[in-house]
Short mmCIF file of C-alpha atoms in Angstrom, two decimals:
data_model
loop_
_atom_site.label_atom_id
_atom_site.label_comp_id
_atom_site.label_asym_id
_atom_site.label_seq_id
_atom_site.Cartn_x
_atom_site.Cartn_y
_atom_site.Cartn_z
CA UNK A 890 0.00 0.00 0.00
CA UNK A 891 1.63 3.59 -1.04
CA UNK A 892 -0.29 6.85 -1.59
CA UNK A 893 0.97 7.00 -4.65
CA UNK A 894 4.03 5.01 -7.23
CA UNK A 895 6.30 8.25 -7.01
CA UNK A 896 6.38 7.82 -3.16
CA UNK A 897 8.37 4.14 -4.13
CA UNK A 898 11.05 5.38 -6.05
CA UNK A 899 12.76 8.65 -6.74
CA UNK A 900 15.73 7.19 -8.31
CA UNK A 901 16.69 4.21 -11.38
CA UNK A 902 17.77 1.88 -8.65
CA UNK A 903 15.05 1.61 -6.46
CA UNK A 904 12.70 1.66 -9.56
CA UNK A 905 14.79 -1.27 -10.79
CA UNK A 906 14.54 -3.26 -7.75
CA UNK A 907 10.66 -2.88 -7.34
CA UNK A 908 10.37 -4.31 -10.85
CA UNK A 909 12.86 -7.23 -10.06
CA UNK A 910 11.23 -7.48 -7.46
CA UNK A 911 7.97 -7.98 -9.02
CA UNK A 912 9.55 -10.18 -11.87
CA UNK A 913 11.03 -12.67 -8.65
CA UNK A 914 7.51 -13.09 -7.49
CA UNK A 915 8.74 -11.51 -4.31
CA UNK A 916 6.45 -8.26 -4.35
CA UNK A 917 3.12 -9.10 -5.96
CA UNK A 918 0.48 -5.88 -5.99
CA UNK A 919 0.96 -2.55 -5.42
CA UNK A 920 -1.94 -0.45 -4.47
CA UNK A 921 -2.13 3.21 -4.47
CA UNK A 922 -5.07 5.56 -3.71
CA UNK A 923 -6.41 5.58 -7.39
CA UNK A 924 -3.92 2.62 -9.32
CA UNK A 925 -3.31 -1.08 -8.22
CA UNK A 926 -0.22 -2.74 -10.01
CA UNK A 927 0.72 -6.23 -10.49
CA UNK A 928 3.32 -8.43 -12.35
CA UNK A 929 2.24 -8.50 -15.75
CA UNK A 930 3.80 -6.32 -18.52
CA UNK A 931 1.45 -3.22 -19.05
CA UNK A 932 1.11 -2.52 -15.19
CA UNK A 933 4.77 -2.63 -14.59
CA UNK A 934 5.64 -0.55 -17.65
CA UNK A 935 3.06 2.12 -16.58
CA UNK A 936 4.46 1.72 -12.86
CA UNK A 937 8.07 2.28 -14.97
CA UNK A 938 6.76 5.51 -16.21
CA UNK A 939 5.19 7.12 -13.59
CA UNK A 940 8.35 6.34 -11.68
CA UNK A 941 10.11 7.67 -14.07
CA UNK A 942 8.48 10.81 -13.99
CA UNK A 943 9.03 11.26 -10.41
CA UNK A 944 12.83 10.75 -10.74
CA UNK A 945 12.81 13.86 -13.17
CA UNK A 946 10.66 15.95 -11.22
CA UNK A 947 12.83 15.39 -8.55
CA UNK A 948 16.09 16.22 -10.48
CA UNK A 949 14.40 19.15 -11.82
CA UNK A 950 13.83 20.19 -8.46
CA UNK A 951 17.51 19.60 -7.85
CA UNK A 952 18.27 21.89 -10.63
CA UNK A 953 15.70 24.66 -9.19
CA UNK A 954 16.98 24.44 -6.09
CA UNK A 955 20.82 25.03 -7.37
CA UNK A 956 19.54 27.78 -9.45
CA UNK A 957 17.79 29.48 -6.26
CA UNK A 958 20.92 29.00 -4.46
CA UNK A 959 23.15 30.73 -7.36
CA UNK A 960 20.92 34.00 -7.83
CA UNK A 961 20.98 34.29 -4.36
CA UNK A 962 24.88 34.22 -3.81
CA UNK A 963 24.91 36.75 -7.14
CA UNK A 964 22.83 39.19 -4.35
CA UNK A 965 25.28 38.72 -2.05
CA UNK A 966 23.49 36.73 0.14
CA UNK A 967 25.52 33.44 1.31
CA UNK A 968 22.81 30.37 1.44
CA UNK A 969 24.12 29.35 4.96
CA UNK A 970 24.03 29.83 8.55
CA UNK A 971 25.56 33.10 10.16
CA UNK A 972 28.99 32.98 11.08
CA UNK A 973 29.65 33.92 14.74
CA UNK A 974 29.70 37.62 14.85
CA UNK A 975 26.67 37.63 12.51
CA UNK A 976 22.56 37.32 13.15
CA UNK A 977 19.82 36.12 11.18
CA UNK A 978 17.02 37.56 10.64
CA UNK A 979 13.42 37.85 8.89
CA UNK A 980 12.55 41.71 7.32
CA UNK A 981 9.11 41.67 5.34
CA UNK A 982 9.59 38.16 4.31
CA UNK A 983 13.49 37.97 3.39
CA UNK A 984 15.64 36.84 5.28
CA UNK A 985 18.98 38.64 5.68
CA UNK A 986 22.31 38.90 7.56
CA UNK A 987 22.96 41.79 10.09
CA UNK A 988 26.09 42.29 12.62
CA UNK A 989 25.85 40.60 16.22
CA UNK A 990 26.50 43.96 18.09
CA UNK A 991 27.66 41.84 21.36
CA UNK A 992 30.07 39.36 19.27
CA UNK A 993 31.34 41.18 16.50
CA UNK A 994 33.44 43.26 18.83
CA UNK A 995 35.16 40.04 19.66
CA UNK A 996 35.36 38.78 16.58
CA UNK A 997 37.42 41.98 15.16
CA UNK A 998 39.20 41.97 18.19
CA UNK A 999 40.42 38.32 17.22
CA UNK A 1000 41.53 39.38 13.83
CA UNK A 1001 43.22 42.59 15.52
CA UNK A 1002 45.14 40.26 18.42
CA UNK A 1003 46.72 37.82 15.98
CA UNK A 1004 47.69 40.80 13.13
CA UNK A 1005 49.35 43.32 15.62
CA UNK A 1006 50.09 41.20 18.53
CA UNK A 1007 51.18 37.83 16.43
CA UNK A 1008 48.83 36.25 18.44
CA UNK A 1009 48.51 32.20 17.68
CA UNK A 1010 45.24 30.12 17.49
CA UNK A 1011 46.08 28.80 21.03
CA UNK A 1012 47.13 32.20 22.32
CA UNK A 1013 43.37 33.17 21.12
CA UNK A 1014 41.80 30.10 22.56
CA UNK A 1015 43.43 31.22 26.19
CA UNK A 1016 42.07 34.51 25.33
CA UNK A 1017 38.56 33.50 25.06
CA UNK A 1018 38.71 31.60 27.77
CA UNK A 1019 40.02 33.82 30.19
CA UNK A 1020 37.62 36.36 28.97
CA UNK A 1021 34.41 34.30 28.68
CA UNK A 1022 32.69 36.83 26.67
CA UNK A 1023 32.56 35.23 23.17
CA UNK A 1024 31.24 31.90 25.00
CA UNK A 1025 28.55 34.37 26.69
CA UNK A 1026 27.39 35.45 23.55
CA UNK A 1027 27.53 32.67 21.73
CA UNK A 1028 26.38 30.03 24.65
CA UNK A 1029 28.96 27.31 23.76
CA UNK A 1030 32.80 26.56 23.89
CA UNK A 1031 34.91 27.95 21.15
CA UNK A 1032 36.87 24.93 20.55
CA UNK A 1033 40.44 25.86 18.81
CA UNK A 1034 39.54 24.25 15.42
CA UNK A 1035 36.65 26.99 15.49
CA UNK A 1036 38.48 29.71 15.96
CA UNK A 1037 41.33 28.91 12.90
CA UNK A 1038 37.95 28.69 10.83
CA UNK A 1039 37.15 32.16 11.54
CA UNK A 1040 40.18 33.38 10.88
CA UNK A 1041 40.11 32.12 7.73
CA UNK A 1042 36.55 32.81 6.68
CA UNK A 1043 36.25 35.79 4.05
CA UNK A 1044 32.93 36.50 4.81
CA UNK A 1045 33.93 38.42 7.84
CA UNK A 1046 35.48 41.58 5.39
CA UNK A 1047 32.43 40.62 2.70
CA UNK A 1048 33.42 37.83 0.59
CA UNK A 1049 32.48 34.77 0.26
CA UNK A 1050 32.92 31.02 -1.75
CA UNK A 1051 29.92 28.97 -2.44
CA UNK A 1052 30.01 26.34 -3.09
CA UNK A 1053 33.06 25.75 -0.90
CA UNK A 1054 36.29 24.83 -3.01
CA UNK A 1055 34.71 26.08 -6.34
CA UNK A 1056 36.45 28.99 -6.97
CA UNK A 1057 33.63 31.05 -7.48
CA UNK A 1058 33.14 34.17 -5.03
CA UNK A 1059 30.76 37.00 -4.33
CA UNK A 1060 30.58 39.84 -2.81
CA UNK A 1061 28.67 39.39 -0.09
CA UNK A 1062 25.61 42.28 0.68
CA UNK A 1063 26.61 41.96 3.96
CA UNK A 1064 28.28 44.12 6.76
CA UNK A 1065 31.80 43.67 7.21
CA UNK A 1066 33.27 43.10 10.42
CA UNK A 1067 36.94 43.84 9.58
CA UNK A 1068 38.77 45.14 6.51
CA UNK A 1069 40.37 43.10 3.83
CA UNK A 1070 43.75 44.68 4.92
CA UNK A 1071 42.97 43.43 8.35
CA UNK A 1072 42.32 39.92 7.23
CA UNK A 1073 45.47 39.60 4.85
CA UNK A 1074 47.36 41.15 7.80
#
C-alpha cells in the first residue's frame, strides 16, 4: 500500500529493484489511492513511467533548487548559517544577515590580536577563555579548530565562496566586520 508510485522510487535503482522485485515473485500488488499494479507487462511498464516521472521531477527540483541557491549568492546573500559575529534575521519576508553587536566586537578583536600582537590560534583560545565573553554570547565553547575557521573565513570583510572549493566568489551584501587589509594582515 503507497499513496501513490512516485512515493516508491525517486531514483533508477530503487525503480529497478521494485520491478525485479515484481519479476522474482517476491512483491506481488501494489496499491495506491487511485492505481493497483501487479506483475504483468502493461502494469509494470506504466508503474516504470510514472516512476520515471518522479525521478525527473525530482532532479528538476535539484536543478531549481541550485539555481535558487546561485541568484541568491549573485545578491550577495551566502545560502548558509551566520557565522559567529553575525545574526539572522526575517525583514518583510526575506531573510537577511545583520552584525551581532555583542560578538562582533570580539570577533574583530580576534583578527586585531593575531595581526598586531602575532597572536597564535592557542594564544586566542586562552584569550577567550580567560575572557568568557565570546562563550557568553555565543552560549557554547569555542573549541580551537573553530576559531582557525574564523580566521580564515572571508565572509567576515564581505566575501564569500559557495560552493566551498569552487572557486567562485561573491561579494557578499553583507556588513563587514573587519577590513580586507585586516584579514590579509
Amino acid at each position: 500500500l503507497t499513496w501513490a508510485p512516485d512515493r516508491l522510487s525517486r531514483n533508477a535503482g530503487d525503480l529497478g529493484s521494485l520491478v525485479d522485485l515484481m519479476d522474482r515473485g517476491k512483491l506481488v500488488h501494489i496499491k495506491t489511492n487511485s492505481q493497483s499494479f501487479s506483475n504483468n507487462p502493461n502494469e509494470k511498464f506504466l508503474l516504470m513511467i510514472l516512476c520515471s516521472q518522479a525521478k525527473l521531477e525530482n532532479d528538476n527540483r535539484g536543478l531549481n533548487v541550485k539555481r535558487g541557491i546561485r541568484a541568491k549568492c549573485e545578491m550577495g546573500w551566502r545560502p548558509a548559517p551566520a557565522p559567529i559575529g553575525y545574526l539572522n534575521y526575517s525583514h518583510l519576508g526575506t531573510k537577511k544577515l545583520m552584525v551581532d553587536k555583542e560578538s562582533a566586537p570580539l570577533i574583530e578583536k580576534m583578527f586585531t590580536l593575531v595581526a598586531e600582537d602575532s597572536y597564535s590560534g592557542r594564544d586566542l583560545k586562552n584569550w577567550i577563555d580567560e575572557e568568557k565573553e565570546l562563550k557568553k554570547r555565543t552560549q557554547r565553547e569555542i573549541p580551537l579548530s573553530m576559531i582557525y575557521r574564523i580566521l580564515k573565513n572571508t565572509f567576515y570583510y564581505g566575501e564569500f565562496e559557495y560552493p566551498v572549493g569552487s572557486g567562485k566568489w561573491y561579494q557578499g551584501s553583507h556588513e563587514p566586520i573587519i577590513s580586507k587589509d585586516l584579514f590579509e594582515a
